[in-house]
Amino acid sequence: MKILYLEDHDFFANQVKRAINLLIPESSVTHCRTYDEASKQASISNYDISIVDFILTNGKTGIQFVENHKSNLGRIIFLTGCIDDPTINAISHYSSISKLESFKTRFKDFLNGTVVKIHE
Amino acid sequence: MNNFYTFLFLEVLFVLPLIIFDFILFLCVMVTFILWKIYIVTKIKKTYLEEQIQNNIDSYKKLEKIELSSKMGVNNELINIISGVNHEVSPWLGSINNIIECLDEEFSGNYLKRFDKQQLTEYIMQNLDDIKKASEQSINILSSISFGIKKFRNYSIFYANIYETLKTWLYLVIYSQSFKGIIDSTNIHLEKETLDFHVQHSQMLLSQILINLIKNTIEHNKQLEPHQIRIHIWGDANNKKIIYQDNGIGIPDNIKKEVCLGNYSSKDLISENTGGIGMASIVSYCNKMGASLEEIGEYGKGVMFVITFEKNLSDSSKVTKSPVGQGSGGYYNLEATSIHKLK
């Protein structure tokens, strides 16, 4: 399984990759730290799952990335530290997990086909 | 041969229009799909951006109403800190959660079997270090927020810039629960005629004075919405004053003295809701800061409280006219046009 992971916070990303490795040992995770890096990867390869941070550097957002590369990203899930109303509304059409929640548990639900949304 | 051409002619006559029709249909479907995609993307972006823009507009409208716009250097640092806290601290806190969960699974799932004793110890220590690092980062972020809040809630007495203090507290006051739903109808003007002056005061006490004065203005002048409040800072080498004015009813001459001593309860006046201790609190706070309180407004034209910072308490029974502004009798006139607006 090919997973694209867009996240600029390295420390947090390491833990997420660790959790993914435990859940899906056979997966390969492509970790991108910036919008441009992820765009490049998405344009050259198709992914089964894409985990996208909402707030990116340089004023870009994960939603912009997703809308521009949707066809190559497979199943999409947002991972965000923002739980304000505009953010939740913007990603309401997608699965989402808050960074404060248990990533492993919620991602497991997502893999099983459940639609996961940020808990209020 | 004729049959061939006849057949060909019939083919062109019947099949070609079908092909053209199919092609046009395909184009319509593609265009519709592209337009739908553009619509969805635009709708999401518009919804998200519009709400963000509207939130910002609402915030600035509130600031405009009290004439404290960001151009005048209102301290938005605290607001930015609070709004950004979730985004900054959640990756660190979330990491702690994830580390513990992963460790739990690694132990229970025998993922660590391949390690010998020393390697296992090192691995656990590494995880504990990561937890420690994430905790420290979370604490640093939360501490900076509490420091930002503490900066504006300092109980100790210190030398500080009066104008900056009032500016900051006014900004916070409008978001306080006390004024929820009320502050929109109140216009507060904060002005200074001199360069900023420093004086020993307590931010907390000064803010309480301000809150109580504003509450009194609103409670005693409900029929006069929108309220107009002017807070003027004036000072020279010998005198440093904060002047609070409103466009309300004012205080009758016969009770001014008692009001400024904190001996008068407003329960006998118009409002039923006041606890009557607001003025007593204001007087008490002024005393604690070594400041004197006078009321020199004209009854029927609003209150005019003068807080004077002196080494010794002034005799509050001595009513002095304020040297500032223009207007009859030396009173500060709300209609005066020579107000030096803040840049």
CSV table of C-alpha atoms in Angstrom, one decimal:
chain,number,residue,atom,x,y,z
A,1,MET,CA,0.0,0.0,0.0
A,2,LYS,CA,1.4,3.4,-1.0
A,3,ILE,CA,0.7,6.2,1.4
A,4,LEU,CA,1.4,9.9,0.8
A,5,TYR,CA,1.8,11.9,4.0
A,6,LEU,CA,2.0,15.7,3.9
A,7,GLU,CA,3.1,17.1,7.3
A,8,ASP,CA,5.6,19.8,8.1
A,9,HIS,CA,6.0,18.9,11.8
A,10,ASP,CA,8.7,16.3,11.8
A,11,PHE,CA,8.4,15.2,15.4
A,12,PHE,CA,4.7,14.5,15.1
A,13,ALA,CA,5.2,12.9,11.6
A,14,ASN,CA,7.7,10.4,13.0
A,15,GLN,CA,5.1,9.1,15.5
A,16,VAL,CA,2.4,8.9,12.8
A,17,LYS,CA,4.8,6.9,10.5
A,18,ARG,CA,5.5,4.7,13.4
A,19,ALA,CA,1.8,4.0,14.0
A,20,ILE,CA,1.3,3.4,10.3
A,21,ASN,CA,4.1,0.9,10.3
A,22,LEU,CA,2.5,-1.0,13.1
A,23,LEU,CA,-0.9,-1.0,11.5
A,24,ILE,CA,0.2,-1.7,7.9
A,25,PRO,CA,3.7,-3.2,8.0
A,26,GLU,CA,3.7,-3.8,4.2
A,27,SER,CA,3.0,-0.1,3.5
A,28,SER,CA,5.4,2.4,2.1
A,29,VAL,CA,5.0,6.0,3.3
A,30,THR,CA,6.2,9.0,1.3
A,31,HIS,CA,6.6,11.8,3.8
A,32,CYS,CA,6.5,15.3,2.3
A,33,ARG,CA,7.1,18.4,4.3
A,34,THR,CA,5.9,21.0,1.9
A,35,TYR,CA,3.1,21.6,-0.6
A,36,ASP,CA,5.6,21.7,-3.5
A,37,GLU,CA,7.3,18.5,-2.4
A,38,ALA,CA,3.9,16.8,-2.2
A,39,SER,CA,2.7,18.2,-5.5
A,40,LYS,CA,5.8,16.8,-7.2
A,41,GLN,CA,5.2,13.3,-5.7
A,42,ALA,CA,1.5,13.4,-6.5
A,43,SER,CA,2.2,14.3,-10.1
A,44,ILE,CA,4.5,11.3,-10.7
A,45,SER,CA,2.8,8.6,-8.7
A,46,ASN,CA,-0.6,7.4,-7.6
A,47,TYR,CA,-1.3,6.7,-4.0
A,48,ASP,CA,-3.8,4.4,-2.2
A,49,ILE,CA,-4.1,6.7,0.8
A,50,SER,CA,-3.2,10.3,1.5
A,51,ILE,CA,-2.8,11.8,4.9
A,52,VAL,CA,-2.8,15.6,4.7
A,53,ASP,CA,-2.1,18.2,7.3
A,54,PHE,CA,-4.5,21.1,7.0
A,55,ILE,CA,-2.2,24.1,7.7
A,56,LEU,CA,0.9,24.1,5.7
A,57,THR,CA,3.8,26.5,5.4
A,58,ASN,CA,3.8,29.6,3.2
A,59,GLY,CA,0.1,30.2,3.7
A,60,LYS,CA,-0.9,27.1,1.8
A,61,THR,CA,-3.5,24.6,3.0
A,62,GLY,CA,-4.0,20.9,2.7
A,63,ILE,CA,-7.3,21.5,1.1
A,64,GLN,CA,-5.7,23.3,-1.8
A,65,PHE,CA,-3.3,20.4,-2.3
A,66,VAL,CA,-6.1,17.9,-2.2
A,67,GLU,CA,-8.3,19.8,-4.7
A,68,ASN,CA,-5.4,20.1,-7.1
A,69,HIS,CA,-4.3,16.5,-7.0
A,70,LYS,CA,-7.3,14.6,-6.0
A,71,SER,CA,-7.1,12.1,-8.8
A,72,ASN,CA,-3.8,10.7,-7.7
A,73,LEU,CA,-4.3,10.7,-3.9
A,74,GLY,CA,-6.6,7.7,-3.3
A,75,ARG,CA,-8.6,7.8,-0.1
A,76,ILE,CA,-7.9,11.1,1.7
A,77,ILE,CA,-7.8,11.9,5.3
A,78,PHE,CA,-7.0,15.2,7.0
A,79,LEU,CA,-4.9,15.4,10.1
A,80,THR,CA,-5.1,18.8,11.8
A,81,GLY,CA,-4.4,20.6,15.0
A,82,CYS,CA,-7.1,23.2,14.3
A,83,ILE,CA,-10.6,22.5,15.5
A,84,ASP,CA,-12.1,25.9,14.7
A,85,ASP,CA,-15.4,26.0,12.8
A,86,PRO,CA,-14.0,27.3,9.5
A,87,THR,CA,-11.4,24.4,9.4
A,88,ILE,CA,-14.0,21.8,10.2
A,89,ASN,CA,-16.4,23.1,7.6
A,90,ALA,CA,-13.7,23.2,5.0
A,91,ILE,CA,-12.8,19.6,5.4
A,92,SER,CA,-16.4,18.4,6.1
A,93,HIS,CA,-16.5,16.4,2.9
A,94,TYR,CA,-13.4,14.3,3.9
A,95,SER,CA,-12.4,12.1,6.7
A,96,SER,CA,-10.4,13.8,9.4
A,97,ILE,CA,-8.6,13.2,12.6
A,98,SER,CA,-7.5,15.8,15.2
A,99,LYS,CA,-3.8,15.7,16.2
A,100,LEU,CA,-5.0,15.5,19.8
A,101,GLU,CA,-6.9,12.3,19.2
A,102,SER,CA,-5.5,8.8,19.1
A,103,PHE,CA,-4.1,8.6,15.6
A,104,LYS,CA,-3.6,4.8,15.6
A,105,THR,CA,-7.2,4.0,16.7
A,106,ARG,CA,-8.9,6.5,14.4
A,107,PHE,CA,-6.7,5.6,11.4
A,108,LYS,CA,-7.5,2.0,12.0
A,109,ASP,CA,-11.2,2.8,11.8
A,110,PHE,CA,-10.5,4.8,8.6
A,111,LEU,CA,-8.7,1.8,7.1
A,112,ASN,CA,-11.7,-0.4,7.9
A,113,GLY,CA,-13.9,1.8,5.8
A,114,THR,CA,-15.4,3.9,8.6
A,115,VAL,CA,-15.9,7.6,7.9
A,116,VAL,CA,-14.0,9.3,10.6
A,117,LYS,CA,-14.6,12.9,11.6
A,118,ILE,CA,-12.8,15.1,14.2
A,119,HIS,CA,-14.6,14.7,17.5
A,120,GLU,CA,-15.9,17.9,18.9
B,1,MET,CA,-20.4,-0.1,-58.0
B,2,ASN,CA,-23.6,1.8,-57.8
B,3,ASN,CA,-24.6,-0.3,-54.8
B,4,PHE,CA,-21.4,0.5,-53.1
B,5,TYR,CA,-21.8,4.2,-53.5
B,6,THR,CA,-25.4,3.9,-52.5
B,7,PHE,CA,-24.4,2.0,-49.3
B,8,LEU,CA,-21.7,4.6,-48.6
B,9,PHE,CA,-24.1,7.4,-49.1
B,10,LEU,CA,-26.6,5.8,-46.7
B,11,GLU,CA,-23.8,5.2,-44.1
B,12,VAL,CA,-22.9,8.9,-44.2
B,13,LEU,CA,-26.5,9.9,-44.1
B,14,PHE,CA,-27.4,7.9,-41.0
B,15,VAL,CA,-24.2,7.0,-39.1
B,16,LEU,CA,-22.2,10.3,-39.4
B,17,PRO,CA,-24.9,12.3,-37.6
B,18,LEU,CA,-24.9,9.7,-34.8
B,19,ILE,CA,-21.1,10.0,-34.5
B,20,ILE,CA,-21.3,13.8,-34.4
B,21,PHE,CA,-24.1,13.6,-31.9
B,22,ASP,CA,-22.1,11.2,-29.7
B,23,PHE,CA,-19.1,13.5,-29.9
B,24,ILE,CA,-21.2,16.5,-28.9
B,25,LEU,CA,-22.7,14.6,-26.1
B,26,PHE,CA,-19.3,13.6,-24.9
B,27,LEU,CA,-18.1,17.2,-25.0
B,28,CYS,CA,-21.2,18.3,-23.0
B,29,VAL,CA,-20.5,15.7,-20.3
B,30,MET,CA,-16.8,16.7,-20.1
B,31,VAL,CA,-17.7,20.4,-19.8
B,32,THR,CA,-20.3,19.7,-17.2
B,33,PHE,CA,-17.9,17.6,-15.2
B,34,ILE,CA,-15.2,20.3,-15.4
B,35,LEU,CA,-17.7,23.0,-14.5
B,36,TRP,CA,-19.0,20.9,-11.6
B,37,LYS,CA,-15.4,20.3,-10.3
B,38,ILE,CA,-14.6,24.0,-10.6
B,39,TYR,CA,-17.9,24.8,-8.7
B,40,ILE,CA,-17.1,22.4,-5.9
B,41,VAL,CA,-13.5,23.7,-5.5
B,42,THR,CA,-14.8,27.3,-5.7
B,43,LYS,CA,-17.5,26.6,-3.2
B,44,ILE,CA,-15.2,25.1,-0.6
B,45,LYS,CA,-12.6,27.8,-1.0
B,46,LYS,CA,-15.3,30.5,-1.0
B,47,THR,CA,-17.0,29.1,2.1
B,48,TYR,CA,-13.7,28.7,4.0
B,49,LEU,CA,-12.3,32.1,2.9
B,50,GLU,CA,-15.5,33.9,3.3
B,51,GLU,CA,-15.9,32.8,6.9
B,52,GLN,CA,-12.4,33.7,7.7
B,53,ILE,CA,-12.8,37.1,6.1
B,54,GLN,CA,-16.1,37.6,7.9
B,55,ASN,CA,-14.5,36.8,11.2
B,56,ASN,CA,-11.8,39.3,10.6
B,57,ILE,CA,-14.3,41.9,9.5
B,58,ASP,CA,-16.4,41.4,12.6
B,59,SER,CA,-13.3,41.7,14.8
B,60,TYR,CA,-12.2,44.9,13.1
B,61,LYS,CA,-15.8,46.3,13.3
B,62,LYS,CA,-15.7,45.9,17.0
B,63,LEU,CA,-12.3,47.6,17.1
B,64,GLU,CA,-13.5,50.5,15.0
B,65,LYS,CA,-16.5,51.0,17.2
B,66,ILE,CA,-14.1,51.8,20.1
B,67,GLU,CA,-11.7,53.6,17.8
B,68,LEU,CA,-8.9,51.4,18.7
B,69,SER,CA,-7.9,50.0,15.4
B,70,SER,CA,-4.8,47.9,14.7
B,71,LYS,CA,-3.2,50.9,13.0
B,72,MET,CA,-3.1,52.5,16.4
B,73,GLY,CA,-1.0,49.7,17.7
B,74,VAL,CA,-3.6,47.7,19.6
B,75,ASN,CA,-1.9,44.8,21.1
B,76,ASN,CA,-3.1,41.8,19.2
B,77,GLU,CA,-0.4,39.6,20.5
B,78,LEU,CA,-2.5,38.1,23.1
B,79,ILE,CA,-5.3,37.3,20.7
B,80,ASN,CA,-2.9,35.8,18.2
B,81,ILE,CA,-1.3,33.7,20.9
B,82,ILE,CA,-4.6,32.3,22.1
B,83,SER,CA,-5.9,31.6,18.6
B,84,GLY,CA,-2.7,29.9,17.6
B,85,VAL,CA,-2.3,27.7,20.7
B,86,ASN,CA,-4.3,24.8,19.4
B,87,HIS,CA,-2.3,24.6,16.2
B,88,GLU,CA,1.0,24.8,18.0
B,89,VAL,CA,0.5,22.6,21.0
B,90,SER,CA,-1.6,19.8,19.5
B,91,PRO,CA,1.3,18.1,17.5
B,92,TRP,CA,3.3,17.9,20.7
B,93,LEU,CA,0.5,16.7,22.9
B,94,GLY,CA,-0.7,14.3,20.2
B,95,SER,CA,2.9,12.9,19.9
B,96,ILE,CA,2.9,12.0,23.5
B,97,ASN,CA,-0.3,10.1,23.0
B,98,ASN,CA,1.0,8.4,19.9
B,99,ILE,CA,4.3,7.4,21.5
B,100,ILE,CA,2.5,5.7,24.4
B,101,GLU,CA,0.1,3.9,22.1
B,102,CYS,CA,2.8,2.7,19.9
B,103,LEU,CA,5.0,1.5,22.8
B,104,ASP,CA,2.0,-0.3,24.2
B,105,GLU,CA,1.4,-2.2,20.9
B,106,GLU,CA,5.1,-2.8,20.4
B,107,PHE,CA,5.4,-4.5,23.8
B,108,SER,CA,2.1,-6.5,23.6
B,109,GLY,CA,2.8,-7.5,20.0
B,110,ASN,CA,6.3,-8.7,20.7
B,111,TYR,CA,7.7,-6.3,18.1
B,112,LEU,CA,10.7,-5.7,20.4
B,113,LYS,CA,11.7,-9.4,20.6
B,114,ARG,CA,14.6,-8.8,18.3
B,115,PHE,CA,16.2,-6.4,20.9
B,116,ASP,CA,18.6,-7.6,23.5
B,117,LYS,CA,18.4,-6.2,27.0
B,118,GLN,CA,20.6,-3.2,26.4
B,119,GLN,CA,19.0,-2.3,23.1
B,120,LEU,CA,15.6,-2.6,24.7
B,121,THR,CA,16.6,-0.3,27.5
B,122,GLU,CA,18.0,2.2,25.0
B,123,TYR,CA,14.9,2.0,23.0
B,124,ILE,CA,12.6,2.7,26.0
B,125,MET,CA,14.9,5.6,27.1
B,126,GLN,CA,14.6,7.1,23.6
B,127,ASN,CA,10.9,7.0,23.8
B,128,LEU,CA,10.9,8.5,27.3
B,129,ASP,CA,13.2,11.3,26.0
B,130,ASP,CA,10.7,11.9,23.2
B,131,ILE,CA,7.9,12.1,25.6
B,132,LYS,CA,9.9,14.5,27.8
B,133,LYS,CA,10.7,16.6,24.8
B,134,ALA,CA,7.1,16.8,23.7
B,135,SER,CA,6.0,17.7,27.2
B,136,GLU,CA,8.6,20.4,27.5
B,137,GLN,CA,7.5,21.9,24.2
B,138,SER,CA,3.9,21.8,25.2
B,139,ILE,CA,4.7,23.5,28.5
B,140,ASN,CA,6.8,26.1,26.7
B,141,ILE,CA,4.0,27.0,24.4
B,142,LEU,CA,1.4,27.1,27.2
B,143,SER,CA,3.7,29.1,29.4
B,144,SER,CA,4.2,31.7,26.8
B,145,ILE,CA,0.4,32.0,26.6
B,146,SER,CA,0.0,32.3,30.3
B,147,PHE,CA,2.9,34.8,30.3
B,148,GLY,CA,1.0,36.8,27.6
B,149,ILE,CA,-2.1,36.7,29.7
B,150,LYS,CA,-0.2,37.5,32.9
B,151,LYS,CA,1.4,40.5,31.3
B,152,PHE,CA,-2.1,42.0,31.2
B,153,ARG,CA,-3.1,40.7,34.6
B,154,ASN,CA,-0.2,41.8,36.7
B,155,TYR,CA,-1.3,42.4,40.3
B,156,SER,CA,1.8,44.0,41.4
B,157,ILE,CA,2.4,47.8,41.3
B,158,PHE,CA,5.0,48.9,38.9
B,159,TYR,CA,5.9,51.8,36.7
B,160,ALA,CA,4.2,51.4,33.4
B,161,ASN,CA,3.0,53.4,30.5
B,162,ILE,CA,-0.6,54.5,31.3
B,163,TYR,CA,-1.7,54.8,27.7
B,164,GLU,CA,-0.5,51.3,26.7
B,165,THR,CA,-2.1,49.9,29.8
B,166,LEU,CA,-5.5,51.4,29.1
B,167,LYS,CA,-5.3,50.6,25.4
B,168,THR,CA,-4.6,46.9,26.2
B,169,TRP,CA,-7.2,46.6,28.8
B,170,LEU,CA,-9.9,48.4,26.8
B,171,TYR,CA,-9.3,45.8,24.1
B,172,LEU,CA,-9.7,43.0,26.5
B,173,VAL,CA,-12.7,44.6,28.2
B,174,ILE,CA,-14.8,44.5,25.1
B,175,TYR,CA,-14.4,40.7,25.0
B,176,SER,CA,-15.1,40.2,28.6
B,177,GLN,CA,-18.3,38.5,29.7
B,178,SER,CA,-19.4,41.6,31.6
B,179,PHE,CA,-20.0,43.4,28.4
B,180,LYS,CA,-21.3,40.7,26.2
B,181,GLY,CA,-24.2,42.0,24.2
B,182,ILE,CA,-23.8,45.5,25.7
B,183,ILE,CA,-20.6,46.8,24.4
B,184,ASP,CA,-21.7,47.1,20.8
B,185,SER,CA,-23.8,50.0,21.7
B,186,THR,CA,-21.0,51.8,23.4
B,187,ASN,CA,-18.5,54.0,21.8
B,188,ILE,CA,-15.3,54.4,23.7
B,189,HIS,CA,-12.7,57.0,22.7
B,190,LEU,CA,-9.2,56.7,24.1
B,191,GLU,CA,-7.0,59.8,23.6
B,192,LYS,CA,-3.9,61.3,24.9
B,193,GLU,CA,-2.9,65.0,24.7
B,194,THR,CA,0.7,64.5,25.9
B,195,LEU,CA,3.4,62.0,25.3
B,196,ASP,CA,2.9,58.8,27.2
B,197,PHE,CA,3.7,59.2,30.9
B,198,HIS,CA,4.8,56.5,33.3
B,199,VAL,CA,3.3,56.3,36.7
B,200,GLN,CA,3.2,53.8,39.5
B,201,HIS,CA,0.0,51.9,39.1
B,202,SER,CA,-1.5,48.5,39.1
B,203,GLN,CA,-2.8,47.1,35.8
B,204,MET,CA,-5.4,45.0,37.6
B,205,LEU,CA,-6.7,47.9,39.7
B,206,LEU,CA,-6.7,50.3,36.8
B,207,SER,CA,-8.7,47.9,34.7
B,208,GLN,CA,-11.2,47.3,37.5
B,209,ILE,CA,-11.7,51.1,37.8
B,210,LEU,CA,-12.3,51.3,34.1
B,211,ILE,CA,-14.7,48.4,34.0
B,212,ASN,CA,-16.7,49.8,36.9
B,213,LEU,CA,-16.9,53.2,35.4
B,214,ILE,CA,-18.1,51.8,32.1
B,215,LYS,CA,-20.6,49.6,33.9
B,216,ASN,CA,-21.9,52.6,35.7
B,217,THR,CA,-22.2,54.6,32.5
B,218,ILE,CA,-24.2,51.8,30.8
B,219,GLU,CA,-26.4,51.0,33.9
B,220,HIS,CA,-27.3,54.5,34.7
B,221,ASN,CA,-27.9,55.7,31.2
B,222,LYS,CA,-29.9,53.0,29.6
B,223,GLN,CA,-32.1,55.4,27.8
B,224,LEU,CA,-29.2,57.1,26.1
B,225,GLU,CA,-27.9,54.4,23.8
B,226,PRO,CA,-25.5,54.6,22.0
B,227,HIS,CA,-23.3,55.7,24.9
B,228,GLN,CA,-20.3,57.9,24.3
B,229,ILE,CA,-17.4,57.4,26.6
B,230,ARG,CA,-14.1,59.4,26.4
B,231,ILE,CA,-11.0,58.5,28.3
B,232,HIS,CA,-8.4,61.1,28.1
B,233,ILE,CA,-4.9,60.9,29.3
B,234,TRP,CA,-3.2,64.2,30.3
B,235,GLY,CA,0.0,65.0,32.1
B,236,ASP,CA,2.9,67.3,32.6
B,237,ALA,CA,5.8,67.3,35.1
B,238,ASN,CA,3.5,67.9,38.0
B,239,ASN,CA,0.2,66.4,37.1
B,240,LYS,CA,-0.8,63.2,35.6
B,241,LYS,CA,-4.4,62.6,35.0
B,242,ILE,CA,-6.8,60.1,33.5
B,243,ILE,CA,-10.1,61.7,32.7
B,244,TYR,CA,-13.2,59.7,32.2
B,245,GLN,CA,-16.2,61.3,30.5
B,246,ASP,CA,-19.6,60.1,29.2
B,247,ASN,CA,-22.6,61.6,27.6
B,248,GLY,CA,-25.0,60.4,30.3
B,249,ILE,CA,-27.0,62.2,33.0
B,250,GLY,CA,-24.1,63.0,35.3
B,251,ILE,CA,-24.1,63.3,39.0
B,252,PRO,CA,-26.1,65.9,41.0
B,253,ASP,CA,-23.8,68.4,42.8
B,254,ASN,CA,-25.2,67.6,46.2
B,255,ILE,CA,-23.9,64.0,46.1
B,256,LYS,CA,-20.6,64.4,44.2
B,257,LYS,CA,-18.6,64.5,47.3
B,258,GLU,CA,-20.2,61.4,48.8
B,259,VAL,CA,-19.8,59.6,45.5
B,260,CYS,CA,-16.1,60.4,45.4
B,261,LEU,CA,-15.6,59.2,48.9
B,262,GLY,CA,-17.3,55.9,48.1
B,263,ASN,CA,-20.1,56.6,50.6
B,264,TYR,CA,-22.9,56.8,48.2
B,265,SER,CA,-24.9,53.8,46.9
B,266,SER,CA,-26.7,54.1,43.6
B,267,LYS,CA,-29.5,51.8,44.6
B,268,ASP,CA,-31.7,54.8,45.3
B,269,LEU,CA,-31.2,56.1,41.8
B,270,ILE,CA,-32.5,54.8,38.5
B,271,SER,CA,-31.2,51.3,38.1
B,272,GLU,CA,-32.5,48.4,40.0
B,273,ASN,CA,-29.7,46.1,39.1
B,274,THR,CA,-26.6,47.8,40.5
B,275,GLY,CA,-25.1,46.4,43.6
B,276,GLY,CA,-24.2,49.9,44.6
B,277,ILE,CA,-20.6,49.1,45.5
B,278,GLY,CA,-19.0,50.1,42.1
B,279,MET,CA,-18.0,53.6,43.2
B,280,ALA,CA,-16.8,52.4,46.6
B,281,SER,CA,-14.5,49.9,44.8
B,282,ILE,CA,-13.2,52.6,42.4
B,283,VAL,CA,-12.4,54.9,45.4
B,284,SER,CA,-10.7,52.0,47.2
B,285,TYR,CA,-8.6,51.1,44.1
B,286,CYS,CA,-7.5,54.7,43.6
B,287,ASN,CA,-6.4,54.9,47.3
B,288,LYS,CA,-4.4,51.8,46.9
B,289,MET,CA,-2.6,53.4,43.9
B,290,GLY,CA,-2.0,56.7,45.7
B,291,ALA,CA,-4.3,58.4,43.2
B,292,SER,CA,-7.1,60.8,44.0
B,293,LEU,CA,-10.6,60.8,42.5
B,294,GLU,CA,-12.8,63.8,41.6
B,295,GLU,CA,-16.0,64.3,39.7
B,296,ILE,CA,-16.2,67.7,38.0
B,297,GLY,CA,-18.8,67.1,35.3
B,298,GLU,CA,-21.9,69.2,34.8
B,299,TYR,CA,-25.1,67.6,35.9
B,300,GLY,CA,-27.2,66.8,32.8
B,301,LYS,CA,-24.1,66.7,30.6
B,302,GLY,CA,-22.5,63.5,31.8
B,303,VAL,CA,-19.9,62.5,34.3
B,304,MET,CA,-16.3,63.7,34.3
B,305,PHE,CA,-14.1,61.7,36.7
B,306,VAL,CA,-10.6,62.8,37.1
B,307,ILE,CA,-8.0,60.3,38.5
B,308,THR,CA,-4.9,62.2,39.5
B,309,PHE,CA,-1.7,60.4,40.3
B,310,GLU,CA,0.1,62.1,43.1
B,311,LYS,CA,2.4,61.1,45.8
B,312,ASN,CA,0.0,62.1,48.5
B,313,LEU,CA,-3.8,61.7,48.3
B,314,SER,CA,-5.5,65.0,47.3
B,315,ASP,CA,-8.4,66.3,49.4
B,316,SER,CA,-11.3,64.9,47.5
B,317,SER,CA,-13.7,67.5,48.8
B,318,LYS,CA,-11.8,70.1,46.8
B,319,VAL,CA,-13.3,70.2,43.4
B,320,THR,CA,-10.9,71.5,40.8
B,321,LYS,CA,-11.5,72.2,37.2
B,322,SER,CA,-9.6,70.2,34.7
B,323,PRO,CA,-7.0,72.2,32.8
B,324,VAL,CA,-7.5,70.1,29.7
B,325,GLY,CA,-9.5,70.6,26.6
B,326,GLN,CA,-11.8,73.4,25.6
B,327,GLY,CA,-15.3,74.3,26.6
B,328,SER,CA,-17.1,76.4,29.1
B,329,GLY,CA,-15.7,76.8,32.6
B,330,GLY,CA,-12.6,74.7,31.8
B,331,TYR,CA,-14.7,71.6,31.5
B,332,TYR,CA,-13.7,69.1,28.9
B,333,ASN,CA,-16.3,69.5,26.2
B,334,LEU,CA,-17.4,66.4,24.2
B,335,GLU,CA,-18.0,68.6,21.2
B,336,ALA,CA,-14.5,70.0,21.3
B,337,THR,CA,-12.7,69.7,18.0
B,338,SER,CA,-9.2,70.3,19.0
B,339,ILE,CA,-8.8,66.8,20.3
B,340,HIS,CA,-5.4,65.3,19.4
B,341,LYS,CA,-6.3,62.1,17.8
B,342,LEU,CA,-3.9,59.2,18.2
B,343,LYS,CA,-1.9,58.3,15.2
